[in-house]
mmCIF file of C-alpha atoms in Angstrom:
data_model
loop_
_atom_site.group_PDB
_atom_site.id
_atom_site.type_symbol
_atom_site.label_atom_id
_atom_site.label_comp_id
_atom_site.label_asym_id
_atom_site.label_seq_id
_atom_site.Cartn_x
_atom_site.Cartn_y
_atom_site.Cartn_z
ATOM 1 C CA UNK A 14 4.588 -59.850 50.871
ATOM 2 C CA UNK A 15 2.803 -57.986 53.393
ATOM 3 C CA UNK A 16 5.277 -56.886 56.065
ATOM 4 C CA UNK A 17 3.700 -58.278 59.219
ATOM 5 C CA UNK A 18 6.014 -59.483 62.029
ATOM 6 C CA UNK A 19 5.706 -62.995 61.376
ATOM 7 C CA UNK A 20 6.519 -62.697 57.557
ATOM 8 C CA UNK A 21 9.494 -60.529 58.800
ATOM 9 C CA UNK A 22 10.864 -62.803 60.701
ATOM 10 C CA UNK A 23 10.585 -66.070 59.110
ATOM 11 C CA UNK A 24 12.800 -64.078 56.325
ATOM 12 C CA UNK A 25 15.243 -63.724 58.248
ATOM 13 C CA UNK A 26 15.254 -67.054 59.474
ATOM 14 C CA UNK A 27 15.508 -68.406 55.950
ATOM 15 C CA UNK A 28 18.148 -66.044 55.127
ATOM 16 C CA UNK A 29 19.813 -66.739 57.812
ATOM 17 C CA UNK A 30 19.969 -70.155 57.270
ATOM 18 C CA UNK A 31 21.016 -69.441 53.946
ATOM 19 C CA UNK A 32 24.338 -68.313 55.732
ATOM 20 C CA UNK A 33 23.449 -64.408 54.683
ATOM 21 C CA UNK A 34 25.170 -61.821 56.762
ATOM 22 C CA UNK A 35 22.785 -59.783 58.835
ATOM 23 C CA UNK A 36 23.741 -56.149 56.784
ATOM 24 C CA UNK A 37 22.540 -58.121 53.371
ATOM 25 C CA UNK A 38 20.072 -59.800 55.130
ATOM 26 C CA UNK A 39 18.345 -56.003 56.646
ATOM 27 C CA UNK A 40 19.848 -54.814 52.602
ATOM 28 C CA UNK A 41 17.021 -57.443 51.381
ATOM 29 C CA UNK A 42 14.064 -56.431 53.804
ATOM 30 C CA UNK A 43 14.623 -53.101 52.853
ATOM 31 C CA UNK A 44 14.654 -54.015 48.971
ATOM 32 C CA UNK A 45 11.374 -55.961 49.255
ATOM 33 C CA UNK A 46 9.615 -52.960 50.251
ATOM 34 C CA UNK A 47 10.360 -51.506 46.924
ATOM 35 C CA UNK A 48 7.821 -51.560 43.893
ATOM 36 C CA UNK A 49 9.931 -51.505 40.609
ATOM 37 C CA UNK A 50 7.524 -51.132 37.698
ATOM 38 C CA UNK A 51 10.322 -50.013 35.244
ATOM 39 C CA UNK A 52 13.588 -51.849 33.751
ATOM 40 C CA UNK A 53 16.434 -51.093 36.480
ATOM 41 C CA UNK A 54 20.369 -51.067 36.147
ATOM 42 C CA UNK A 55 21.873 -52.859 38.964
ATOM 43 C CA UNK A 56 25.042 -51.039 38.537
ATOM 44 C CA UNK A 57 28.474 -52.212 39.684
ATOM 45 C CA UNK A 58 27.024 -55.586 40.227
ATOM 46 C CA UNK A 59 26.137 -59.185 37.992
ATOM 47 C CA UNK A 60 23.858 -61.867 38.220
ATOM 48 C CA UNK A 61 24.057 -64.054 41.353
ATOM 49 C CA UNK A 62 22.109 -66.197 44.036
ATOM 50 C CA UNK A 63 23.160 -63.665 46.394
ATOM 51 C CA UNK A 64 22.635 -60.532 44.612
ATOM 52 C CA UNK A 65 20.277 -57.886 46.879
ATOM 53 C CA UNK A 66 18.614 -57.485 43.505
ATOM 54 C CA UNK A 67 17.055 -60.387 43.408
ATOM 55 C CA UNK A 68 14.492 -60.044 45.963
ATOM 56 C CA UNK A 69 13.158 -57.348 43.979
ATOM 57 C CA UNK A 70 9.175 -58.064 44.270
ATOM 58 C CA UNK A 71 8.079 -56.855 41.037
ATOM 59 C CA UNK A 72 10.380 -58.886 38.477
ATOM 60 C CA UNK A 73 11.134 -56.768 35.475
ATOM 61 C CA UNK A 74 14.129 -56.773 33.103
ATOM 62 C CA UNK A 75 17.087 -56.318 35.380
ATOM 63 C CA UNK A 76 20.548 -54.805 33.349
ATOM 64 C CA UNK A 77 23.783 -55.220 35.085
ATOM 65 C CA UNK A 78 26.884 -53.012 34.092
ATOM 66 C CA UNK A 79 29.748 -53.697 35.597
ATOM 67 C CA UNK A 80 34.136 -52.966 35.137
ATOM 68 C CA UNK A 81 34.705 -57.157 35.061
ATOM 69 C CA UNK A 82 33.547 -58.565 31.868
ATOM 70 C CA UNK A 83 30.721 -61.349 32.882
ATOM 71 C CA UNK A 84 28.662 -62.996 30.835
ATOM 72 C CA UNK A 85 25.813 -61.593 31.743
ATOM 73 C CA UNK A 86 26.609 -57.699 32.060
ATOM 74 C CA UNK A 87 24.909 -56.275 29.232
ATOM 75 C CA UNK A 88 27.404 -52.724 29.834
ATOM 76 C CA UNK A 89 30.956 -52.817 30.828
ATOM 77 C CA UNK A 90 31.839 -49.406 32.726
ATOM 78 C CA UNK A 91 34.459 -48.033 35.034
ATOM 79 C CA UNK A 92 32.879 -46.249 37.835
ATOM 80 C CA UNK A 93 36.267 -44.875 38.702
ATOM 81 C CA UNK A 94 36.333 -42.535 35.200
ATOM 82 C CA UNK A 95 33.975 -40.255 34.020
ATOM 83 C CA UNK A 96 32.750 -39.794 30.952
ATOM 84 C CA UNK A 97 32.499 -43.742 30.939
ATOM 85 C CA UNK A 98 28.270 -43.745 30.910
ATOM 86 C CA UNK A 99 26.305 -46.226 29.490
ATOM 87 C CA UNK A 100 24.376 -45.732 26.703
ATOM 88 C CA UNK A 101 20.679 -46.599 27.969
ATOM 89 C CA UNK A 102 19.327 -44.156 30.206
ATOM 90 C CA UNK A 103 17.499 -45.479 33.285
ATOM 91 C CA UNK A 104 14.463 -44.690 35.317
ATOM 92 C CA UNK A 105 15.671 -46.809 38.168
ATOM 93 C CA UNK A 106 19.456 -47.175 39.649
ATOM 94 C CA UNK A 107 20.499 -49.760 42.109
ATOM 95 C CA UNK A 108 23.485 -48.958 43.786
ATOM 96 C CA UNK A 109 24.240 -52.171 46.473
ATOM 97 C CA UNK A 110 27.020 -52.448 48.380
ATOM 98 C CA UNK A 111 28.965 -50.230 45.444
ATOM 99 C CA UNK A 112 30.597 -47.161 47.208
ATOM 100 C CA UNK A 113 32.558 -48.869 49.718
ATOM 101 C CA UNK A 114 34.866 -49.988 46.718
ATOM 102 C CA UNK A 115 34.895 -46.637 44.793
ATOM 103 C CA UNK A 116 38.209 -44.432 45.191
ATOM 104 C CA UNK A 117 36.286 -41.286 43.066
ATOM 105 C CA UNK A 118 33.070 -41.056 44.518
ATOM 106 C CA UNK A 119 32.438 -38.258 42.652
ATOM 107 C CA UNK A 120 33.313 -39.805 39.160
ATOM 108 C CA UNK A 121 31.085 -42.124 39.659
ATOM 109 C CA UNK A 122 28.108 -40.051 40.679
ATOM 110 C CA UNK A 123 28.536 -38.285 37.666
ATOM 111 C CA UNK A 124 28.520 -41.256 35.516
ATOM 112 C CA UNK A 125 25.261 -42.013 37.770
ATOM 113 C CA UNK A 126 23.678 -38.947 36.650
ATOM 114 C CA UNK A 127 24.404 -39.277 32.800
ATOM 115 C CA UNK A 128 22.860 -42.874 33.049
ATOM 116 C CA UNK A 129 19.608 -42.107 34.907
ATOM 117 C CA UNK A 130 17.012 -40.053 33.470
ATOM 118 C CA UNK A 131 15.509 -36.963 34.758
ATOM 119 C CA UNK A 132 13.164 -37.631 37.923
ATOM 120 C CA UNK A 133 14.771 -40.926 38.335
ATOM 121 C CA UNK A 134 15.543 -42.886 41.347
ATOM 122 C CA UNK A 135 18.607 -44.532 42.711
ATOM 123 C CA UNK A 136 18.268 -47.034 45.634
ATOM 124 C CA UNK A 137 21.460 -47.790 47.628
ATOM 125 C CA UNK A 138 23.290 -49.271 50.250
ATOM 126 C CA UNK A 139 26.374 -49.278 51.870
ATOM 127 C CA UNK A 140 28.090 -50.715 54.798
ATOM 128 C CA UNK A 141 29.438 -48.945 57.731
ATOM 129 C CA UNK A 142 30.074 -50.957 61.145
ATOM 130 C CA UNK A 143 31.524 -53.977 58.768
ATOM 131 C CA UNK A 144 34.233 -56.314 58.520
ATOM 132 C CA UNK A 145 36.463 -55.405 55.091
ATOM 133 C CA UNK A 146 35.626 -56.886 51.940
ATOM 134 C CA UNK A 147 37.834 -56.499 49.169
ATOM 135 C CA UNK A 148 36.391 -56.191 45.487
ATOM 136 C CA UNK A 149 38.821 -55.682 45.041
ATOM 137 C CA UNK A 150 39.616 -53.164 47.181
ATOM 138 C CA UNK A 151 37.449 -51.496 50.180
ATOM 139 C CA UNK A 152 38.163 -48.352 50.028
ATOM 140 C CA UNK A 153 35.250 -46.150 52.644
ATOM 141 C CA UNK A 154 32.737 -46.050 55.277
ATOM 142 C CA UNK A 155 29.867 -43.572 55.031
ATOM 143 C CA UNK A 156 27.510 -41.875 57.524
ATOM 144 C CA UNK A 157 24.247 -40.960 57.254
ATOM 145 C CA UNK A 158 25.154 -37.622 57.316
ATOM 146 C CA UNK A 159 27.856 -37.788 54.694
ATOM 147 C CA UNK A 160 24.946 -39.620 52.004
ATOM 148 C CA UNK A 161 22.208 -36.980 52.404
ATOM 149 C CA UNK A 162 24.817 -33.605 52.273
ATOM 150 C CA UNK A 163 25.822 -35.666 49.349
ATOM 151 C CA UNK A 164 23.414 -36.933 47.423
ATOM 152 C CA UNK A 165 22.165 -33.273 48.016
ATOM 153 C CA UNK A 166 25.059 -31.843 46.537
ATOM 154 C CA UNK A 167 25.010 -34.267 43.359
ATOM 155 C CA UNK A 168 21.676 -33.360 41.864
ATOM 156 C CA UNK A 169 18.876 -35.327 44.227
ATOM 157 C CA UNK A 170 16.548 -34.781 46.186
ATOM 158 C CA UNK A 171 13.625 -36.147 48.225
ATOM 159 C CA UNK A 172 16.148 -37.730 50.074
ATOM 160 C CA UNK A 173 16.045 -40.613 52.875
ATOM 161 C CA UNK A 174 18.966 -42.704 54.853
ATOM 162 C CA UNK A 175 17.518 -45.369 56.565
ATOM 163 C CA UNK A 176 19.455 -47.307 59.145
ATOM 164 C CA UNK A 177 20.298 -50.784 58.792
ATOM 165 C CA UNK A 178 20.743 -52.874 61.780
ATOM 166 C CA UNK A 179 19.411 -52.852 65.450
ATOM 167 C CA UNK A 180 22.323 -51.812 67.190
ATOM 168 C CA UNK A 181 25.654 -52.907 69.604
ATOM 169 C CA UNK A 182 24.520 -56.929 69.767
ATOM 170 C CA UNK A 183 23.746 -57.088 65.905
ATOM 171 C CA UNK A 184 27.108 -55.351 65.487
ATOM 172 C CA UNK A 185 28.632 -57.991 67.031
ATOM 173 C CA UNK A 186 26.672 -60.379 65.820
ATOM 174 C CA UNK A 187 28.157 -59.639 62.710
ATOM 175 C CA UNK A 188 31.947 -59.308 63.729
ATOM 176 C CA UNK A 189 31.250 -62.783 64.246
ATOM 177 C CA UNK A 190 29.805 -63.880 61.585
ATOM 178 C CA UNK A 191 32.167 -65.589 59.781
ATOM 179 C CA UNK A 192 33.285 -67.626 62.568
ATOM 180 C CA UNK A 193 29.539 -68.909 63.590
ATOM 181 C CA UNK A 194 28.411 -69.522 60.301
ATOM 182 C CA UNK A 195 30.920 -72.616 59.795
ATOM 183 C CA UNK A 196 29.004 -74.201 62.820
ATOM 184 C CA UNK A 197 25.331 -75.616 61.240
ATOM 185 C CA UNK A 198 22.072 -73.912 62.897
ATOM 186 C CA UNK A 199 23.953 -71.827 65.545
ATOM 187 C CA UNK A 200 23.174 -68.080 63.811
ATOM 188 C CA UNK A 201 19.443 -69.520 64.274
ATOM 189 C CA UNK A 202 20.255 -68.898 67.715
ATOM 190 C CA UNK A 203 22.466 -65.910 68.003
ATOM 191 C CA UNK A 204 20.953 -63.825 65.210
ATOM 192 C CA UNK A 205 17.574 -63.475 67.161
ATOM 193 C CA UNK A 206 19.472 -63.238 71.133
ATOM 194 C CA UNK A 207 21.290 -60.474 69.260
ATOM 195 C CA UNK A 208 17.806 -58.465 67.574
ATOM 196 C CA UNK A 209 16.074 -58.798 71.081
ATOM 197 C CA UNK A 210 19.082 -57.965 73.440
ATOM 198 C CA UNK A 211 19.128 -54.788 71.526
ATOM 199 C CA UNK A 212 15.421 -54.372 71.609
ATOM 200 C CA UNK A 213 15.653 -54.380 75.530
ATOM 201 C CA UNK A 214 18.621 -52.473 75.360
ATOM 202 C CA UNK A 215 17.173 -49.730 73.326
ATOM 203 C CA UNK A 216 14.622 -49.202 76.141
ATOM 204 C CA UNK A 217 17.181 -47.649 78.424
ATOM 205 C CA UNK A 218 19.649 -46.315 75.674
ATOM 206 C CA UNK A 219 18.384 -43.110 73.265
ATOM 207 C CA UNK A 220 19.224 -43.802 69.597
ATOM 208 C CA UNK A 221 21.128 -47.336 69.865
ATOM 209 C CA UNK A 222 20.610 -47.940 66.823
ATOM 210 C CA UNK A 223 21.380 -44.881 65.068
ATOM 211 C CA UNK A 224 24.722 -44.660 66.681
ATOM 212 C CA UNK A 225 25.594 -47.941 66.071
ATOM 213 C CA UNK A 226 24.985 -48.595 62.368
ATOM 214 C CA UNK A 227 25.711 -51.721 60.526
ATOM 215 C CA UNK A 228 25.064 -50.203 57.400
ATOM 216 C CA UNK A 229 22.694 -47.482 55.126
ATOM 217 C CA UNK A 230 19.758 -47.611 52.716
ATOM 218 C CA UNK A 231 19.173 -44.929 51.000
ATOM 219 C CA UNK A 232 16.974 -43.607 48.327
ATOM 220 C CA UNK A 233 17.232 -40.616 46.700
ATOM 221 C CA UNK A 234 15.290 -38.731 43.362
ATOM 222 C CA UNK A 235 17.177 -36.869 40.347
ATOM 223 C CA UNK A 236 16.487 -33.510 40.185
#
């Protein structure tokens, strides 16, 4: 898909009238920019018509591992522990909308590093200016700085933390969310108010959207 404006946005419109939230819907723009030529673990996650994962534009064999037993998670492991790696190694990590619900972050990067191999890559997200989500428990927000003196500390490099979102109207766009999304067609008209009320905001305002997040993409390479 070639990212021109108009392909942009009439993504989002479908997505949006797919009753996505705007921080999955930016998760997905960011993932279609992404050329996967290698089998990938999308860990802590399973197979679903909303999975991030599944906008993926090169469609190789996906593996899911996660703690709940699903029928189609190939590995069962517990994030939380460490050692609790998979057996596989990977070339490619997805790591969507994971952290938030991890208590030992640093278990679990661990665990990360035993599963992916040498010069691999792990592609992320997490949220940060969002509404709690329980899976079951929500546990953290993250900033940018936090994920790159991290990441850094944990064996990667070649680091980048892109920010999701377009600042103070998407944010509260998405407080509301769950409200306007029970009324047919009306995020088709918020959703885009909200994008260029923060365009013409950012005009007169340095760094809107950096200091208003709604989330983080990151991608980072093993050392």
């Amino acid at each position: 898909m070639k990212n021109s404006s108009l392909n942009i946005y009439t993504l989002i419109f479908k997505l949006t009238l797919k009753k996505y939230s705007p921080l999955r819907i930016f998760q997905i723009l960011e993932i279609k920019k992404l050329k996967i030529n290698n089998d990938f673990l999308d860990l802590g996650s399973t197979e679903s018509e909303t999975n991030v994962s599944n906008y993926v534009e090169n469609k190789h064999f996906r593996h899911y591992a996660n703690l709940n037993k699903y029928k189609d998670v190939v590995d069962h492991i517990n994030l939380e522990k460490y050692p609790n790696k998979i057996e596989k190694k990977f070339k490619i990590i997805l790591l969507m909308n994971v952290l938030e619900h991890i208590k030992n972050i640093n278990n679990c990067f661990k665990n990360v590093n035993d599963i992916l191999d040498d010069d691999g890559i792990i592609y992320g997200s997490v949220p940060f200016l969002f509404h709690i989500h329980q899976s079951p428990n929500d546990y953290y927000r993250y900033t940018q700085q936090f994920l790159e003196e991290f990441l850094k500390e944990n064996n990667f490099n070649s680091i980048e933390v892109k920010v999701l979102g377009t600042g103070i109207f998407c944010n509260m766009y998405s407080s509301l969310f769950n409200l306007t999304k029970i009324i047919p067609f009306l995020n088709l008209i918020i959703f885009p108010i909200a994008i260029i009320l923060d365009k013409i905001l950012s005009i007169f305002v340095k760094n809107l959207k950096n200091i208003n997040p709604l989330g983080y993409f990151f991608i980072a390479k093993k050392n």
